[in-house]
Amino acid sequence: MIGFEESGVSFGAGRLAVIAGPCALEGLDHALMIGEACLRVCEDLGVGYVFKGSFDKANRTSKDSFRGPGMEEGLRILSEVHRRLGVPVLTDVHETHQVGAVAEAVQILQIPAFLCRQTDLVLAAAATGRVLNVKKAQFLAPEDMASVVDKCRSVGNRRVLLCERGSVFGYRQLVVDFRSFPIMRGLGCPVVFDATHSVQSMGGLGGRSGGDRRFVRPLLRCAASLGVDALFLEVHQDPDSAPSDGPNMVPLRLFRRLLEEAKGIWDRAMEDGFACLDWVDWP
């Protein structure tokens, strides 16, 4: 179990957690608006809440794509969100030189999918002792994440979450293989489902990524029925005008409805014993 006692957030302890926020940070007021709205919903539903936001979207289709406010301003925003809302905060790290400063500002470090095989980055992030959310690369089998987990544990960090965000299936398209959830849970880590990046179409709009947010809901329902430890959703009050990842982000006005539905499915799966992420002996 991985937990933050002061905020009531836990991963892998039989309680659902939600990681939600904008793709790229757009300023303190915007972050607080999104964070406060998500927190209210999570509190009403008895779900632990983690705010997420990126200070730099380094993995962009075009060099001209919006990347965020940068590290200095971004970390200031994230620190203030944590102080004002009292919730854990998550953000990405892309290079080893960023790790120290980012670990001082946030409670969860995220290793982006394309970088989960970067040994120096993974080791540096793990050595901070912070909780890590490591996204499975779109080109890796879930079993391959065992090596990532071993790297983290080699420096004494067992506080590792493994995140599914879809696998490449042909050009640009991602498909979620739900076998990956029990496989990655079998590595001894809580599992997270990133429902919004799983519907992304990488480079699908030419100079930027596309996506189809209509598929977030069915994928979210499937993951909830398995009893995943956490759900990851990028949300925005006006996704079609968002500077980053708009096509696959959830409109903020639908966040409560989606989460109520997913939480209801998750509760029934847990109560009825239908959640099946832990390995069982089948004949």
Coordinates of C-alpha atoms in Angstrom, one line a residue:
M1 CA 0.0 0.0 0.0
I2 CA 1.2 3.5 -0.9
G3 CA -0.5 6.3 1.0
F4 CA -0.6 9.9 2.0
E5 CA -2.2 10.0 5.4
E6 CA -2.7 13.7 5.7
S7 CA -4.9 13.8 2.6
G8 CA -6.5 10.3 2.8
V9 CA -5.1 9.2 -0.5
S10 CA -4.0 5.6 -0.8
F11 CA -3.1 3.3 -3.7
G12 CA -3.4 -0.5 -3.3
A13 CA -5.3 -0.5 0.0
G14 CA -8.8 -1.3 -1.3
R15 CA -9.8 2.4 -1.9
L16 CA -10.1 4.0 -5.3
A17 CA -7.9 7.1 -6.0
V18 CA -8.2 9.5 -8.9
I19 CA -5.4 11.5 -10.5
A20 CA -6.9 14.4 -12.5
G21 CA -6.1 17.8 -13.8
P22 CA -5.2 19.7 -17.0
C23 CA -2.7 18.4 -19.5
A24 CA -0.3 21.4 -19.4
L25 CA -0.4 24.0 -16.7
E26 CA -2.0 27.3 -17.8
G27 CA -1.5 29.4 -14.7
L28 CA -2.2 29.3 -11.0
D29 CA -5.9 30.4 -11.2
H30 CA -6.6 27.8 -13.9
A31 CA -5.0 25.0 -11.9
L32 CA -6.9 25.9 -8.7
M33 CA -10.2 26.1 -10.6
I34 CA -9.7 22.7 -12.1
G35 CA -8.2 21.2 -8.8
E36 CA -11.0 22.6 -6.6
A37 CA -13.7 21.3 -8.9
C38 CA -12.2 17.8 -9.0
L39 CA -11.5 17.7 -5.3
R40 CA -15.2 18.5 -4.5
V41 CA -16.3 15.6 -6.7
C42 CA -13.8 13.2 -5.2
E43 CA -14.7 14.2 -1.6
D44 CA -18.4 13.7 -2.3
L45 CA -17.7 10.2 -3.7
G46 CA -15.2 9.2 -1.0
V47 CA -12.4 8.9 -3.5
G48 CA -8.8 10.0 -2.8
Y49 CA -7.7 12.9 -5.1
V50 CA -4.3 13.7 -6.6
F51 CA -3.9 16.9 -8.7
K52 CA -1.8 16.5 -11.9
G53 CA -0.4 19.1 -14.3
S54 CA 2.7 19.3 -16.5
F55 CA 5.1 22.2 -16.3
D56 CA 6.7 21.1 -19.6
K57 CA 5.2 18.9 -22.3
A58 CA 8.5 17.9 -23.7
N59 CA 7.1 15.1 -25.9
R60 CA 5.3 17.2 -28.6
T61 CA 4.5 16.4 -32.2
S62 CA 5.7 19.8 -33.4
K63 CA 8.4 22.1 -32.1
D64 CA 5.8 24.9 -32.2
S65 CA 3.3 23.1 -29.9
F66 CA 2.5 24.6 -26.5
R67 CA 4.6 23.1 -23.8
G68 CA 3.6 24.8 -20.6
P69 CA 5.0 27.5 -18.3
G70 CA 8.4 26.0 -17.8
M71 CA 10.0 24.5 -14.7
E72 CA 10.4 27.5 -12.4
E73 CA 6.9 28.9 -12.8
G74 CA 5.4 25.4 -13.1
L75 CA 6.8 24.2 -9.8
R76 CA 5.7 27.4 -8.1
I77 CA 2.1 26.7 -9.4
L78 CA 2.2 23.1 -8.3
S79 CA 3.6 23.9 -4.8
E80 CA 0.8 26.5 -4.3
V81 CA -1.9 24.0 -5.4
H82 CA -0.6 21.5 -2.8
R83 CA -0.5 24.2 -0.1
R84 CA -4.0 25.5 -0.8
L85 CA -5.9 22.3 -1.6
G86 CA -4.0 20.0 0.7
V87 CA -3.8 17.2 -1.8
P88 CA -0.8 15.3 -3.3
V89 CA 0.4 16.8 -6.6
L90 CA 1.9 14.9 -9.6
T91 CA 4.0 16.1 -12.5
D92 CA 6.3 14.7 -15.1
V93 CA 10.1 14.7 -15.2
H94 CA 11.9 14.4 -18.5
E95 CA 15.6 14.8 -17.6
T96 CA 17.8 13.8 -14.7
H97 CA 18.8 17.4 -13.9
Q98 CA 15.1 18.2 -13.2
V99 CA 14.6 15.5 -10.7
G100 CA 15.9 17.2 -7.5
A101 CA 14.0 20.4 -7.8
V102 CA 10.8 18.7 -8.9
A103 CA 10.9 16.2 -6.0
E104 CA 11.1 19.1 -3.6
A105 CA 7.9 20.7 -5.1
V106 CA 5.6 17.7 -5.6
Q107 CA 4.7 14.4 -3.9
I108 CA 4.5 12.1 -7.0
L109 CA 7.0 12.0 -9.8
Q110 CA 5.7 10.7 -13.1
I111 CA 7.9 9.0 -15.7
P112 CA 6.4 9.5 -19.1
A113 CA 5.7 6.5 -21.2
F114 CA 8.4 7.1 -23.9
L115 CA 11.0 7.5 -21.1
C116 CA 10.3 4.5 -18.9
R117 CA 13.3 2.7 -20.3
Q118 CA 15.7 5.6 -19.6
T119 CA 17.7 4.0 -16.8
D120 CA 19.4 7.1 -15.5
L121 CA 16.1 9.0 -15.3
V122 CA 14.3 6.2 -13.6
L123 CA 17.1 5.6 -11.0
A124 CA 17.4 9.3 -10.3
A125 CA 13.6 9.7 -9.7
A126 CA 13.5 6.6 -7.6
A127 CA 16.4 7.7 -5.5
T128 CA 14.4 10.7 -4.3
G129 CA 12.2 8.4 -2.3
R130 CA 9.1 10.1 -3.8
V131 CA 6.2 8.0 -5.0
L132 CA 6.6 7.3 -8.7
N133 CA 3.9 6.9 -11.3
V134 CA 5.6 5.1 -14.2
K135 CA 3.7 4.9 -17.5
K136 CA 4.1 1.8 -19.5
A137 CA 5.5 2.7 -22.9
Q138 CA 3.1 2.2 -25.9
F139 CA 5.6 -0.2 -27.4
L140 CA 6.2 -2.4 -24.3
A141 CA 4.5 -5.6 -23.1
P142 CA 3.3 -5.4 -19.5
E143 CA 5.8 -8.0 -18.5
D144 CA 8.6 -5.7 -19.6
M145 CA 7.8 -3.4 -16.7
A146 CA 9.4 -5.9 -14.4
S147 CA 12.8 -4.4 -15.3
V148 CA 11.6 -0.9 -14.5
V149 CA 10.3 -2.0 -11.1
D150 CA 13.7 -3.7 -10.5
K151 CA 15.5 -0.5 -11.2
C152 CA 13.4 1.4 -8.7
R153 CA 13.8 -1.2 -6.0
S154 CA 17.6 -1.4 -6.6
V155 CA 17.9 2.1 -5.0
G156 CA 15.5 1.2 -2.2
N157 CA 12.2 2.7 -3.6
R158 CA 9.2 0.4 -3.5
R159 CA 6.7 3.2 -3.8
V160 CA 6.0 2.6 -7.4
L161 CA 2.7 2.8 -9.4
L162 CA 2.5 1.3 -12.9
C163 CA 0.2 3.1 -15.3
E164 CA -1.5 1.7 -18.4
R165 CA -2.0 4.1 -21.3
G166 CA -2.6 2.0 -24.3
S167 CA -0.4 0.2 -26.8
V168 CA 0.4 1.1 -30.4
F169 CA -1.7 -0.8 -32.9
G170 CA -0.9 0.3 -36.4
Y171 CA -0.2 3.9 -37.2
R172 CA -1.2 6.3 -34.5
Q173 CA -3.9 4.1 -32.9
L174 CA -3.7 2.9 -29.4
V175 CA -5.5 -0.2 -28.0
V176 CA -5.9 -1.1 -24.3
D177 CA -5.1 -4.7 -23.5
F178 CA -6.8 -5.3 -20.2
R179 CA -4.6 -8.3 -19.5
S180 CA -1.9 -5.7 -18.6
F181 CA -3.6 -4.8 -15.3
P182 CA -3.3 -8.2 -13.6
I183 CA 0.1 -8.7 -15.1
M184 CA 1.5 -5.4 -13.8
R185 CA -0.3 -5.9 -10.4
G186 CA 1.5 -9.3 -10.3
L187 CA 4.8 -7.3 -10.2
G188 CA 3.8 -6.1 -6.7
C189 CA 2.7 -2.6 -7.7
P190 CA -0.6 -0.8 -7.6
V191 CA -2.0 -0.1 -11.1
V192 CA -3.3 3.1 -12.6
F193 CA -5.4 3.4 -15.8
D194 CA -4.9 6.6 -17.9
A195 CA -8.2 6.7 -19.7
T196 CA -7.6 9.9 -21.6
H197 CA -4.2 9.2 -23.1
S198 CA -5.4 5.8 -24.1
V199 CA -7.8 7.4 -26.6
Q200 CA -5.0 9.7 -28.0
S201 CA -4.0 9.5 -31.7
M202 CA -0.3 10.4 -31.7
G203 CA 0.3 13.1 -34.4
G204 CA -3.3 12.5 -35.7
L205 CA -3.9 16.1 -36.5
G206 CA -0.7 16.6 -38.5
G207 CA 1.3 19.1 -36.3
R208 CA -0.3 17.9 -33.1
S209 CA -1.9 14.9 -31.5
G210 CA -5.5 14.0 -32.0
G211 CA -7.8 11.7 -30.1
D212 CA -11.5 10.7 -29.5
R213 CA -12.8 11.4 -26.0
R214 CA -16.0 9.5 -26.7
F215 CA -14.1 6.3 -25.9
V216 CA -13.0 7.5 -22.5
R217 CA -16.3 6.4 -20.9
P218 CA -16.3 2.7 -22.1
L219 CA -12.7 2.2 -21.3
L220 CA -13.1 3.8 -17.8
R221 CA -16.0 1.4 -17.1
C222 CA -14.0 -1.6 -18.1
A223 CA -11.0 -0.6 -15.9
A224 CA -13.3 0.1 -13.0
S225 CA -14.9 -3.3 -13.3
L226 CA -11.5 -4.9 -12.8
G227 CA -10.9 -3.0 -9.5
V228 CA -7.9 -0.9 -10.6
D229 CA -6.2 1.1 -7.8
A230 CA -6.5 4.5 -9.5
L231 CA -8.0 6.3 -12.5
F232 CA -6.1 9.0 -14.4
L233 CA -8.0 11.6 -16.3
E234 CA -7.0 14.9 -17.9
V235 CA -9.8 17.4 -17.6
H236 CA -10.4 20.9 -18.9
Q237 CA -13.3 23.3 -18.8
D238 CA -13.1 23.8 -22.6
P239 CA -11.1 20.9 -24.2
D240 CA -11.5 22.1 -27.7
S241 CA -9.7 25.3 -26.9
A242 CA -7.1 23.7 -24.6
P243 CA -3.5 24.4 -25.7
S244 CA -2.5 20.7 -25.3
D245 CA -4.2 17.3 -25.7
G246 CA -7.7 18.8 -26.1
P247 CA -9.2 16.1 -28.3
N248 CA -8.7 13.4 -25.6
M249 CA -9.4 15.5 -22.5
V250 CA -12.7 15.2 -20.5
P251 CA -14.9 18.3 -20.3
L252 CA -14.9 19.4 -16.6
R253 CA -18.7 19.5 -16.6
L254 CA -18.7 15.7 -17.3
F255 CA -16.2 14.8 -14.6
R256 CA -18.7 14.2 -11.9
R257 CA -20.9 12.0 -14.1
L258 CA -18.0 9.9 -15.3
L259 CA -16.6 9.4 -11.9
E260 CA -19.9 8.6 -10.3
E261 CA -20.5 5.9 -12.9
A262 CA -16.9 4.5 -12.6
K263 CA -17.0 4.5 -8.8
G264 CA -20.4 2.7 -8.8
I265 CA -19.0 0.0 -11.0
W266 CA -15.8 -0.2 -9.0
D267 CA -17.7 -0.5 -5.7
R268 CA -19.9 -3.3 -7.1
A269 CA -16.9 -5.2 -8.4
M270 CA -15.1 -5.0 -5.0
E271 CA -18.2 -5.9 -3.0
D272 CA -19.2 -8.8 -5.2
G273 CA -15.7 -10.2 -5.5
F274 CA -15.7 -9.6 -9.3
A275 CA -12.5 -7.5 -9.2
C276 CA -9.9 -9.7 -10.7
L277 CA -6.5 -7.9 -10.8
D278 CA -4.9 -10.3 -8.3
W279 CA -3.7 -13.6 -9.8
V280 CA -5.9 -16.7 -8.9
D281 CA -5.4 -20.4 -9.5
W282 CA -7.6 -21.4 -12.4
P283 CA -8.0 -25.1 -13.3

